[in-house]
Coordinates of N, CA and C in Angstrom, one line a residue:
Chain E
A1 N 45.7 -85.3 -116.8 CA 45.9 -84.6 -115.5 C 45.0 -83.5 -115.4
Q2 N 44.6 -83.1 -114.2 CA 43.7 -82.0 -113.9 C 44.4 -80.8 -113.5
K3 N 43.9 -79.6 -113.9 CA 44.5 -78.3 -113.5 C 43.4 -77.4 -113.2
I4 N 43.6 -76.6 -112.1 CA 42.7 -75.6 -111.7 C 43.5 -74.3 -111.7
T5 N 42.7 -73.3 -112.2 CA 43.3 -71.9 -112.3 C 42.4 -71.0 -111.7
Q6 N 43.0 -70.2 -110.7 CA 42.4 -69.1 -110.0 C 43.2 -67.9 -110.3
T7 N 42.7 -67.0 -111.2 CA 43.5 -65.9 -111.6 C 43.4 -64.7 -110.7
Q8 N 42.6 -64.7 -109.7 CA 42.5 -63.5 -108.8 C 43.3 -63.8 -107.5
P9 N 44.5 -63.3 -107.4 CA 45.3 -63.6 -106.1 C 44.6 -63.0 -104.9
G10 N 43.9 -61.8 -105.1 CA 43.2 -61.1 -104.0 C 42.0 -60.4 -104.5
M11 N 41.0 -60.5 -103.7 CA 39.7 -59.7 -104.0 C 39.3 -58.9 -102.8
F12 N 38.7 -57.7 -103.1 CA 38.3 -56.8 -102.0 C 36.8 -56.5 -102.2
V13 N 36.0 -56.6 -101.1 CA 34.6 -56.4 -101.2 C 34.1 -55.7 -100.0
Q14 N 33.1 -55.0 -100.1 CA 32.5 -54.3 -99.0 C 31.4 -55.1 -98.3
E15 N 31.2 -55.0 -97.1 CA 30.3 -55.8 -96.3 C 29.0 -55.6 -97.0
K16 N 28.2 -56.8 -97.1 CA 26.8 -56.8 -97.7 C 26.7 -56.8 -99.2
E17 N 27.9 -56.6 -99.9 CA 27.9 -56.8 -101.3 C 28.2 -58.2 -101.7
A18 N 27.9 -58.5 -102.9 CA 28.1 -59.8 -103.5 C 29.5 -59.8 -104.1
V19 N 30.1 -61.0 -104.2 CA 31.5 -61.0 -104.8 C 31.5 -62.5 -105.6
T20 N 32.3 -62.4 -106.7 CA 32.5 -63.6 -107.5 C 33.9 -63.9 -107.5
L21 N 34.2 -65.2 -107.1 CA 35.6 -65.6 -107.2 C 35.7 -66.6 -108.4
D22 N 36.7 -66.3 -109.3 CA 36.8 -67.1 -110.4 C 37.5 -68.4 -110.3
C23 N 37.2 -69.4 -111.1 CA 37.8 -70.7 -111.2 C 37.6 -71.3 -112.5
T24 N 38.7 -71.6 -113.2 CA 38.6 -72.4 -114.5 C 39.4 -73.7 -114.2
Y25 N 39.0 -74.7 -115.0 CA 39.7 -76.0 -114.8 C 39.9 -76.7 -116.1
D26 N 40.8 -77.6 -116.1 CA 41.1 -78.4 -117.2 C 41.2 -79.8 -116.9
T27 N 40.5 -80.7 -117.6 CA 40.5 -82.1 -117.3 C 40.1 -82.9 -118.6
S28 N 40.6 -84.1 -118.7 CA 40.1 -85.0 -119.8 C 39.1 -86.0 -119.3
D29 N 38.9 -85.9 -117.9 CA 37.9 -86.9 -117.4 C 36.5 -86.4 -117.8
P30 N 35.6 -87.3 -118.2 CA 34.2 -87.0 -118.5 C 33.4 -86.7 -117.3
S31 N 33.8 -87.2 -116.2 CA 33.0 -87.0 -115.0 C 33.9 -86.6 -113.8
Y32 N 33.6 -85.5 -113.2 CA 34.3 -84.9 -112.1 C 33.5 -84.1 -111.2
G33 N 34.1 -83.8 -110.0 CA 33.5 -83.0 -109.1 C 34.3 -81.7 -108.8
L34 N 33.6 -80.6 -108.5 CA 34.3 -79.3 -108.3 C 33.9 -78.9 -106.9
F35 N 34.8 -78.4 -106.1 CA 34.7 -78.0 -104.8 C 35.2 -76.6 -104.6
W36 N 34.6 -75.9 -103.5 CA 35.2 -74.7 -103.0 C 35.4 -74.9 -101.5
Y37 N 36.6 -74.5 -101.1 CA 37.0 -74.6 -99.7 C 37.3 -73.2 -99.2
K38 N 37.1 -72.9 -98.0 CA 37.4 -71.6 -97.3 C 38.5 -72.0 -96.3
Q39 N 39.6 -71.2 -96.3 CA 40.7 -71.4 -95.3 C 40.9 -70.1 -94.6
P40 N 40.3 -69.9 -93.4 CA 40.6 -68.7 -92.6 C 42.0 -68.7 -92.1
S41 N 42.4 -67.6 -91.4 CA 43.8 -67.4 -91.0 C 44.1 -68.6 -89.9
S42 N 43.2 -69.1 -89.3 CA 43.4 -70.2 -88.4 C 43.9 -71.4 -89.1
G43 N 43.7 -71.6 -90.3 CA 44.2 -72.7 -91.1 C 43.4 -73.8 -91.5
E44 N 42.2 -74.1 -90.8 CA 41.4 -75.2 -91.2 C 40.8 -75.1 -92.6
M45 N 40.5 -76.1 -93.2 CA 40.0 -76.2 -94.6 C 38.5 -76.5 -94.4
I46 N 37.7 -75.5 -94.7 CA 36.3 -75.6 -94.6 C 35.5 -75.8 -95.9
F47 N 34.8 -76.9 -96.0 CA 34.1 -77.2 -97.2 C 32.9 -76.3 -97.4
L48 N 32.8 -75.7 -98.5 CA 31.7 -74.7 -98.8 C 30.6 -75.3 -99.7
I49 N 30.9 -75.8 -100.9 CA 30.0 -76.2 -101.9 C 30.6 -77.2 -102.8
Y50 N 29.8 -78.0 -103.4 CA 30.1 -79.0 -104.4 C 29.3 -79.0 -105.6
Q51 N 29.9 -79.2 -106.8 CA 29.2 -79.3 -108.0 C 29.7 -80.5 -108.8
G52 N 28.8 -81.4 -109.1 CA 29.1 -82.5 -110.0 C 29.1 -82.1 -111.5
S53 N 29.9 -82.7 -112.3 CA 29.9 -82.3 -113.7 C 28.7 -82.6 -114.4
Y54 N 27.8 -83.6 -114.0 CA 26.7 -83.9 -114.7 C 25.4 -83.4 -114.0
D55 N 25.6 -82.6 -112.9 CA 24.5 -81.9 -112.2 C 23.8 -80.9 -113.2
Q56 N 22.5 -81.0 -113.3 CA 21.8 -80.1 -114.2 C 21.7 -78.7 -113.6
Q57 N 21.7 -78.5 -112.3 CA 21.5 -77.3 -111.7 C 22.7 -76.8 -111.0
N58 N 22.9 -75.5 -111.0 CA 24.0 -75.0 -110.2 C 23.8 -75.2 -108.7
A59 N 24.9 -75.5 -108.0 CA 24.8 -75.8 -106.6 C 24.6 -74.5 -105.8
T60 N 23.8 -74.7 -104.7 CA 23.7 -73.5 -103.8 C 23.8 -74.0 -102.3
E61 N 24.4 -73.2 -101.5 CA 24.4 -73.6 -100.0 C 24.4 -72.3 -99.3
G62 N 23.2 -71.9 -98.9 CA 23.0 -70.7 -98.1 C 23.4 -69.5 -99.0
R63 N 24.5 -68.7 -98.5 CA 24.9 -67.6 -99.2 C 25.8 -67.9 -100.3
Y64 N 26.2 -69.1 -100.5 CA 27.2 -69.6 -101.5 C 26.4 -70.1 -102.7
S65 N 26.9 -69.8 -103.9 CA 26.3 -70.5 -105.1 C 27.5 -70.6 -106.0
L66 N 27.4 -71.7 -106.8 CA 28.4 -72.0 -107.8 C 27.9 -71.7 -109.2
N67 N 28.4 -70.9 -109.9 CA 28.1 -70.6 -111.3 C 28.9 -71.5 -112.2
F68 N 28.3 -72.6 -112.5 CA 29.0 -73.7 -113.3 C 28.6 -73.6 -114.8
Q69 N 29.7 -73.4 -115.5 CA 29.5 -73.2 -117.0 C 30.5 -74.3 -117.6
K70 N 29.9 -75.5 -117.8 CA 30.6 -76.6 -118.3 C 31.4 -76.4 -119.6
A71 N 30.7 -75.8 -120.6 CA 31.5 -75.6 -121.9 C 32.5 -74.7 -121.7
R72 N 32.5 -73.7 -120.8 CA 33.6 -72.8 -120.6 C 34.7 -73.4 -119.6
K73 N 34.3 -74.5 -118.9 CA 35.1 -75.1 -117.9 C 35.4 -74.1 -116.9
S74 N 34.3 -73.5 -116.3 CA 34.5 -72.5 -115.2 C 33.5 -72.9 -114.2
A75 N 33.9 -72.7 -112.9 CA 33.1 -73.0 -111.7 C 33.3 -71.9 -110.6
N76 N 32.7 -70.7 -111.0 CA 32.9 -69.5 -110.1 C 32.0 -69.6 -108.8
L77 N 32.6 -69.1 -107.8 CA 31.9 -69.1 -106.5 C 31.3 -67.7 -106.4
V78 N 30.1 -67.6 -106.0 CA 29.4 -66.4 -105.7 C 29.0 -66.4 -104.3
I79 N 29.5 -65.3 -103.6 CA 29.1 -65.1 -102.2 C 28.2 -63.9 -102.2
S80 N 27.0 -64.1 -101.7 CA 26.0 -63.0 -101.6 C 26.1 -62.3 -100.3
A81 N 25.8 -61.0 -100.1 CA 25.7 -60.4 -98.8 C 27.0 -60.7 -98.0
S82 N 28.1 -60.3 -98.5 CA 29.4 -60.6 -97.7 C 29.3 -60.1 -96.3
Q83 N 30.1 -61.0 -95.5 CA 30.2 -60.6 -94.1 C 31.6 -60.5 -93.6
L84 N 31.9 -59.8 -92.6 CA 33.3 -59.7 -92.2 C 34.0 -61.0 -92.0
G85 N 33.3 -62.0 -91.6 CA 33.8 -63.3 -91.3 C 34.1 -64.0 -92.6
D86 N 33.7 -63.6 -93.7 CA 34.1 -64.1 -95.0 C 35.5 -63.9 -95.5
S87 N 36.2 -63.0 -94.8 CA 37.5 -62.7 -95.1 C 38.4 -64.0 -94.8
A88 N 39.0 -64.4 -95.9 CA 39.8 -65.7 -95.8 C 40.3 -66.0 -97.2
M89 N 41.1 -67.1 -97.3 CA 41.6 -67.7 -98.5 C 40.6 -68.7 -99.1
Y90 N 40.3 -68.6 -100.4 CA 39.3 -69.5 -101.0 C 40.0 -70.3 -102.0
F91 N 39.8 -71.6 -101.9 CA 40.4 -72.6 -102.9 C 39.4 -73.3 -103.7
C92 N 39.6 -73.3 -105.0 CA 38.7 -74.1 -105.9 C 39.5 -75.4 -106.0
A93 N 38.9 -76.5 -106.1 CA 39.5 -77.8 -106.2 C 38.7 -78.8 -107.1
M94 N 39.2 -79.7 -107.6 CA 38.5 -80.8 -108.4 C 38.9 -82.1 -108.2
I95 N 38.1 -83.1 -108.5 CA 38.4 -84.5 -108.3 C 37.7 -85.3 -109.4
P96 N 38.5 -86.1 -110.0 CA 37.8 -86.9 -111.1 C 37.0 -88.0 -110.4
R97 N 35.9 -88.3 -111.1 CA 35.1 -89.4 -110.6 C 35.2 -90.7 -111.4
R98 N 35.9 -91.6 -110.8 CA 36.2 -92.9 -111.6 C 35.7 -94.0 -110.8
N99 N 35.6 -95.1 -111.5 CA 35.1 -96.4 -110.8 C 36.1 -96.9 -109.9
T100 N 37.4 -96.5 -110.1 CA 38.5 -97.1 -109.2 C 38.6 -96.3 -107.9
G101 N 37.9 -95.2 -107.8 CA 37.9 -94.5 -106.5 C 39.3 -93.9 -106.2
F102 N 39.5 -93.7 -104.9 CA 40.8 -93.3 -104.4 C 41.3 -92.0 -105.0
Q103 N 40.5 -91.1 -105.5 CA 41.0 -89.9 -106.2 C 41.3 -88.8 -105.2
K104 N 42.4 -88.1 -105.6 CA 43.0 -87.0 -104.7 C 42.4 -85.7 -105.3
L105 N 42.2 -84.8 -104.4 CA 41.8 -83.4 -104.8 C 43.0 -82.6 -105.4
V106 N 42.7 -81.9 -106.5 CA 43.7 -81.0 -107.0 C 43.2 -79.6 -106.8
F107 N 44.1 -78.7 -106.2 CA 43.6 -77.4 -105.7 C 44.2 -76.4 -106.7
G108 N 43.5 -75.2 -106.8 CA 44.0 -74.0 -107.4 C 44.9 -73.3 -106.4
T109 N 45.5 -72.2 -106.8 CA 46.4 -71.5 -106.0 C 45.7 -70.6 -105.0
G110 N 44.4 -70.4 -105.1 CA 43.6 -69.7 -104.1 C 43.5 -68.2 -104.4
T111 N 42.4 -67.6 -103.8 CA 42.1 -66.2 -103.9 C 41.8 -65.8 -102.4
R112 N 42.6 -64.7 -102.1 CA 42.4 -64.1 -100.7 C 41.3 -63.0 -100.8
L113 N 40.3 -63.2 -100.1 CA 39.2 -62.3 -100.0 C 39.2 -61.4 -98.7
L114 N 39.1 -60.2 -99.0 CA 39.1 -59.3 -97.8 C 37.7 -58.5 -97.9
V115 N 37.0 -58.6 -96.8 CA 35.7 -58.0 -96.6 C 35.9 -56.8 -95.7
S116 N 35.5 -55.6 -96.2 CA 35.7 -54.3 -95.4 C 34.3 -53.9 -94.9
P117 N 34.3 -53.3 -93.7 CA 33.0 -52.8 -93.1 C 32.5 -51.6 -94.0
Chain S
A1 N 28.4 -83.8 -85.0 CA 28.9 -84.9 -85.8 C 30.4 -85.0 -85.6
A2 N 30.9 -86.2 -85.5 CA 32.4 -86.4 -85.3 C 33.1 -85.9 -86.5
G3 N 34.3 -85.3 -86.3 CA 35.1 -84.9 -87.4 C 36.5 -85.6 -87.4
V4 N 37.2 -85.3 -88.4 CA 38.6 -85.8 -88.5 C 39.5 -85.2 -87.4
I5 N 40.2 -86.0 -86.7 CA 41.0 -85.6 -85.6 C 42.5 -85.7 -86.0
Q6 N 43.3 -84.7 -85.8 CA 44.7 -84.8 -86.1 C 45.4 -84.4 -84.9
S7 N 46.5 -85.0 -84.6 CA 47.4 -84.7 -83.5 C 48.9 -84.9 -83.9
P8 N 49.7 -84.1 -83.3 CA 49.4 -82.9 -82.6 C 48.9 -81.8 -83.5
R9 N 48.4 -80.7 -82.9 CA 48.0 -79.5 -83.7 C 49.2 -78.7 -84.2
H10 N 50.2 -78.6 -83.3 CA 51.4 -77.9 -83.6 C 52.6 -78.7 -83.1
L11 N 53.7 -78.7 -84.0 CA 54.8 -79.4 -83.7 C 56.1 -78.6 -84.1
I12 N 57.0 -78.6 -83.2 CA 58.2 -77.9 -83.6 C 59.4 -78.9 -83.5
K13 N 60.2 -79.0 -84.5 CA 61.2 -80.0 -84.6 C 62.5 -79.3 -85.1
E14 N 63.6 -79.9 -84.9 CA 64.9 -79.3 -85.4 C 65.2 -80.2 -86.6
K15 N 66.1 -79.6 -87.4 CA 66.6 -80.2 -88.7 C 67.1 -81.6 -88.3
R16 N 66.8 -82.5 -89.2 CA 67.4 -83.9 -89.0 C 66.7 -84.7 -88.0
E17 N 65.7 -84.1 -87.3 CA 64.9 -84.9 -86.4 C 63.8 -85.6 -87.1
T18 N 63.0 -86.5 -86.4 CA 61.9 -87.2 -86.9 C 60.6 -86.7 -86.4
A19 N 59.5 -86.8 -87.0 CA 58.2 -86.4 -86.6 C 57.1 -87.5 -86.9
T20 N 56.1 -87.6 -86.1 CA 55.0 -88.5 -86.4 C 53.7 -87.7 -86.3
L21 N 53.0 -87.7 -87.3 CA 51.7 -87.1 -87.3 C 50.6 -88.1 -87.4
K22 N 49.5 -87.9 -86.6 CA 48.5 -88.8 -86.5 C 47.2 -88.3 -87.0
C23 N 46.4 -89.2 -87.6 CA 45.1 -88.8 -88.1 C 44.1 -89.9 -87.7
Y24 N 42.9 -89.4 -87.1 CA 41.9 -90.3 -86.8 C 40.7 -89.9 -87.6
P25 N 40.3 -90.7 -88.7 CA 39.2 -90.4 -89.5 C 37.9 -90.4 -88.9
I26 N 36.9 -89.9 -89.5 CA 35.5 -90.0 -89.1 C 35.1 -91.4 -89.0
P27 N 34.4 -91.9 -88.0 CA 33.9 -93.2 -87.9 C 33.2 -93.7 -89.2
R28 N 33.7 -94.9 -89.6 CA 33.1 -95.6 -90.8 C 33.7 -95.1 -92.0
H29 N 34.6 -94.1 -91.9 CA 35.4 -93.8 -93.2 C 36.6 -94.6 -93.2
D30 N 36.8 -95.2 -94.4 CA 37.9 -96.2 -94.5 C 39.1 -95.7 -95.5
T31 N 38.9 -94.4 -96.0 CA 39.9 -93.9 -96.9 C 40.5 -92.7 -96.2
V32 N 41.8 -92.6 -96.2 CA 42.4 -91.5 -95.6 C 43.4 -90.9 -96.7
Y33 N 43.5 -89.5 -96.7 CA 44.3 -88.8 -97.6 C 45.3 -87.9 -96.7
W34 N 46.5 -87.7 -97.2 CA 47.3 -86.7 -96.6 C 47.7 -85.6 -97.6
Y35 N 47.7 -84.4 -97.2 CA 48.0 -83.2 -97.9 C 49.0 -82.4 -97.2
Q36 N 49.9 -81.8 -98.0 CA 50.8 -80.8 -97.5 C 50.7 -79.4 -98.0
Q37 N 50.6 -78.4 -97.1 CA 50.4 -77.1 -97.6 C 51.5 -76.2 -97.1
G38 N 52.5 -75.8 -98.0 CA 53.5 -75.0 -97.6 C 53.0 -73.6 -97.4
P39 N 53.8 -72.7 -96.8 CA 53.4 -71.3 -96.5 C 53.0 -70.6 -97.8
G40 N 51.8 -70.0 -97.9 CA 51.3 -69.3 -99.0 C 51.1 -70.2 -100.3
Q41 N 51.0 -71.5 -100.1 CA 50.8 -72.4 -101.2 C 49.4 -73.1 -101.1
D42 N 49.0 -73.8 -102.2 CA 47.9 -74.6 -102.2 C 48.2 -76.0 -101.6
P43 N 47.3 -76.7 -101.1 CA 47.5 -78.1 -100.6 C 48.0 -79.0 -101.7
Q44 N 49.0 -79.8 -101.4 CA 49.5 -80.8 -102.4 C 49.3 -82.2 -101.9
F45 N 48.8 -83.1 -102.7 CA 48.5 -84.4 -102.3 C 49.9 -85.2 -101.9
L46 N 49.9 -85.9 -100.9 CA 51.1 -86.8 -100.5 C 50.7 -88.2 -100.8
I47 N 49.7 -88.8 -100.1 CA 49.5 -90.2 -100.2 C 48.1 -90.5 -99.6
S48 N 47.5 -91.6 -100.1 CA 46.3 -92.0 -99.5 C 46.2 -93.5 -99.2
F49 N 45.3 -93.9 -98.4 CA 45.1 -95.3 -98.0 C 43.6 -95.6 -98.0
Y50 N 43.4 -96.9 -98.4 CA 42.1 -97.5 -98.4 C 42.2 -98.9 -97.8
E51 N 41.4 -99.1 -96.8 CA 41.4 -100.4 -96.1 C 42.9 -100.8 -95.8
K52 N 43.7 -99.9 -95.2 CA 44.9 -100.2 -94.7 C 46.0 -100.4 -95.8
M53 N 45.6 -100.2 -97.0 CA 46.6 -100.4 -98.1 C 46.8 -99.0 -98.8
Q54 N 48.0 -98.7 -99.2 CA 48.3 -97.6 -100.0 C 47.5 -97.6 -101.3
S55 N 46.8 -96.5 -101.5 CA 45.9 -96.5 -102.8 C 46.4 -95.5 -103.9
D56 N 47.1 -94.5 -103.5 CA 47.7 -93.5 -104.4 C 48.8 -92.8 -103.7
K57 N 49.7 -92.3 -104.5 CA 50.9 -91.7 -104.1 C 51.2 -90.4 -104.9
G58 N 51.5 -89.3 -104.2 CA 51.8 -88.1 -104.9 C 53.2 -87.7 -104.7
S59 N 53.5 -86.4 -104.5 CA 54.8 -86.0 -104.4 C 55.4 -86.0 -102.9
I60 N 55.4 -87.4 -102.5 CA 55.9 -87.5 -101.1 C 57.3 -87.9 -101.1
P61 N 58.2 -87.2 -100.4 CA 59.6 -87.5 -100.3 C 59.8 -88.9 -99.8
D62 N 60.9 -89.5 -100.2 CA 61.3 -90.8 -99.7 C 61.6 -90.8 -98.2
R63 N 61.8 -89.7 -97.6 CA 62.1 -89.6 -96.1 C 60.8 -89.7 -95.3
F64 N 59.7 -89.6 -96.0 CA 58.4 -89.7 -95.4 C 57.8 -91.1 -95.7
S65 N 57.1 -91.7 -94.7 CA 56.4 -92.9 -94.8 C 55.0 -92.7 -94.1
A66 N 54.1 -93.5 -94.5 CA 52.8 -93.5 -93.9 C 52.2 -94.9 -93.9
Q67 N 51.2 -95.1 -93.0 CA 50.5 -96.3 -92.9 C 49.1 -96.0 -92.4
Q68 N 48.3 -97.0 -92.6 CA 46.9 -97.0 -92.0 C 46.7 -98.2 -91.2
F69 N 46.3 -98.1 -90.0 CA 46.2 -99.2 -89.0 C 44.8 -99.8 -89.1
S70 N 44.7 -100.9 -88.3 CA 43.5 -101.7 -88.3 C 42.2 -100.9 -87.8
D71 N 42.5 -99.9 -87.0 CA 41.3 -99.1 -86.6 C 41.1 -97.8 -87.5
Y72 N 41.8 -97.9 -88.6 CA 41.7 -96.9 -89.7 C 42.4 -95.6 -89.4
H73 N 43.0 -95.5 -88.3 CA 43.8 -94.2 -88.1 C 45.1 -94.3 -89.0
S74 N 45.6 -93.3 -89.2 CA 46.8 -93.2 -90.1 C 47.9 -92.4 -89.4
E75 N 49.1 -92.7 -89.7 CA 50.3 -92.0 -89.2 C 51.2 -91.6 -90.3
L76 N 51.7 -90.4 -90.4 CA 52.6 -89.9 -91.3 C 54.0 -89.8 -90.6
N77 N 54.9 -90.6 -91.0 CA 56.3 -90.5 -90.3 C 57.2 -89.7 -91.2
M78 N 57.9 -88.8 -90.6 CA 58.8 -87.9 -91.4 C 60.2 -87.9 -90.7
S79 N 61.2 -88.3 -91.5 CA 62.5 -88.4 -90.9 C 63.4 -87.4 -91.5
S80 N 64.6 -87.3 -91.0 CA 65.6 -86.3 -91.5 C 65.0 -85.0 -91.9
L81 N 64.3 -84.5 -91.0 CA 63.5 -83.2 -91.4 C 64.3 -82.1 -91.9
E82 N 63.7 -81.5 -92.9 CA 64.5 -80.3 -93.5 C 63.6 -79.1 -93.3
L83 N 64.3 -77.9 -93.4 CA 63.5 -76.6 -93.2 C 62.3 -76.5 -94.2
G84 N 62.4 -77.1 -95.3 CA 61.4 -77.0 -96.3 C 60.2 -77.9 -96.0
D85 N 60.3 -78.7 -95.0 CA 59.2 -79.5 -94.5 C 58.2 -78.7 -93.7
S86 N 58.6 -77.5 -93.2 CA 57.7 -76.7 -92.5 C 56.5 -76.4 -93.3
A87 N 55.3 -76.8 -92.8 CA 54.1 -76.7 -93.6 C 52.9 -77.1 -92.7
L88 N 51.8 -76.9 -93.2 CA 50.6 -77.3 -92.6 C 50.1 -78.8 -93.2
Y89 N 50.1 -79.8 -92.5 CA 49.7 -81.1 -93.0 C 48.3 -81.5 -92.6
F90 N 47.6 -81.6 -93.7 CA 46.1 -82.0 -93.5 C 45.9 -83.5 -93.8
C91 N 45.0 -84.0 -93.0 CA 44.5 -85.4 -93.2 C 43.0 -85.2 -93.6
A92 N 42.6 -86.0 -94.6 CA 41.2 -86.0 -94.9 C 40.7 -87.4 -95.0
S93 N 39.4 -87.6 -94.7 CA 38.9 -89.0 -94.8 C 37.6 -88.9 -95.7
S94 N 37.3 -90.1 -96.2 CA 36.3 -90.3 -97.2 C 35.5 -91.6 -96.8
P95 N 34.2 -91.6 -97.0 CA 33.4 -92.6 -96.5 C 33.6 -94.0 -97.2
N96 N 33.8 -94.0 -98.4 CA 34.1 -95.4 -99.1 C 34.9 -95.3 -100.3
D97 N 35.3 -96.4 -100.8 CA 36.4 -96.3 -101.9 C 35.9 -96.0 -103.2
R98 N 34.7 -96.4 -103.6 CA 34.3 -96.1 -105.0 C 33.1 -95.2 -105.1
G99 N 33.2 -94.3 -105.8 CA 32.0 -93.4 -106.1 C 31.9 -92.2 -105.1
S100 N 32.6 -92.4 -104.0 CA 32.5 -91.3 -103.1 C 33.7 -90.2 -103.4
Y101 N 33.3 -89.0 -103.4 CA 34.3 -88.0 -103.8 C 34.5 -86.9 -102.7
E102 N 33.6 -87.0 -101.7 CA 33.7 -86.0 -100.6 C 34.8 -86.3 -99.7
Q103 N 35.7 -85.4 -99.4 CA 36.8 -85.5 -98.5 C 36.6 -84.5 -97.3
Y104 N 36.7 -85.1 -96.1 CA 36.4 -84.2 -95.0 C 37.8 -83.9 -94.3
F105 N 38.1 -82.7 -94.1 CA 39.5 -82.4 -93.7 C 39.5 -82.2 -92.2
G106 N 40.7 -82.6 -91.6 CA 40.9 -82.3 -90.2 C 41.4 -80.9 -90.1
P107 N 41.7 -80.5 -88.8 CA 42.2 -79.1 -88.6 C 43.6 -78.9 -89.1
G108 N 44.4 -80.0 -89.3 CA 45.7 -79.8 -89.7 C 46.7 -79.8 -88.6
T109 N 48.0 -80.2 -88.9 CA 49.1 -80.1 -87.9 C 50.0 -79.2 -88.6
R110 N 50.4 -78.1 -87.8 CA 51.3 -77.2 -88.3 C 52.7 -77.6 -87.8
L111 N 53.6 -78.0 -88.7 CA 55.0 -78.4 -88.4 C 56.0 -77.3 -88.7
T112 N 56.7 -77.0 -87.7 CA 57.7 -76.1 -87.9 C 59.1 -76.7 -87.7
V113 N 60.0 -76.6 -88.7 CA 61.3 -77.2 -88.6 C 62.3 -76.1 -88.4
T114 N 63.1 -76.1 -87.3 CA 64.0 -75.0 -87.2 C 65.5 -75.5 -87.3

């Protein structure tokens, strides 16, 4: 079974600063994918970034980067130059990659980020 | 680009009533997933379909049933609604069955049971 742990229920950052949201995971699958989603107060689930377990480089998408440390089983999200619109709930999630397909996402409990002016 | 469509976006029902939520996946996506997110909680997997057949099942109550139709849209039927069923219900679609891991989420249906 897979488990995602997000130990920060809330984070507070000032506009234009960088912030790191922590995520650790546990799985026995040799191959898996890690995701970060953003959920604003409106409720939609917005995909931010993906990291495959065998990817050699850390994933980056604009202001988002994923600090992937496989040996530590951590996949922290780094948001550079925070903006007021970044205030939202952030979920870390993982999915095993198997030949059988049909895999479901397992989510962490989320971190609420508040960006202040 | 086309996204996942869910209808209705908001639904208010009374206890013991039934509700039907609809999901229209992205064109050429043949796998559909349903997730339930209770207030202040993370999304929990309910059920998934591939090529109109159930492919996986999570913590879905027996009062709920779902199916995927020939046009790949899916419906989640919920009967004997309880207050605890109040939640945001997401549908996600995926492009193919094997090797694809990306799931594209719809905007969700917010169900309120009174």
